[in-house]
Tab-separated table of C-alpha atoms in Angstrom:
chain	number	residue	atom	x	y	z
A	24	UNK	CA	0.000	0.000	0.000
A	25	UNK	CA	1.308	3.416	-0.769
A	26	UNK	CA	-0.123	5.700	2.351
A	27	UNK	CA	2.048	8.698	0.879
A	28	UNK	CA	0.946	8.858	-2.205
A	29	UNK	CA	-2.686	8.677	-1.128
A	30	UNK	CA	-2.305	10.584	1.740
A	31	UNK	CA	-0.023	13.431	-0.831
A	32	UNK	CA	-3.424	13.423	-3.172
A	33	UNK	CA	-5.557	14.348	-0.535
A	34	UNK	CA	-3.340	16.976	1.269
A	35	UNK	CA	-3.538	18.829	-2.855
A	36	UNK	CA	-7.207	18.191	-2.873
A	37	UNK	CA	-7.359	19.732	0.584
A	38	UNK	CA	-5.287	22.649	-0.212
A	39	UNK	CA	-6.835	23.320	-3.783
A	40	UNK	CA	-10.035	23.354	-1.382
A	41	UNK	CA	-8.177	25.665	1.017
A	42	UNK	CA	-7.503	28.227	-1.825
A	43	UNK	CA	-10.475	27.531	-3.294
A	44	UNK	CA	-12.891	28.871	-0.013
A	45	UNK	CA	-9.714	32.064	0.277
């Protein structure tokens, strides 16, 4: 299992989100 990579998608999702709501 790759936990970084998944966990590295949803940190970009989460910051996209982040700018997104700024």
């Amino acid at each position: 299992m790759r936990k970084t990579v998944a966990f590295g998608f949803v940190g970009t999702v989460l910051d996209y989100a982040g700018r997104g709501s700024q």
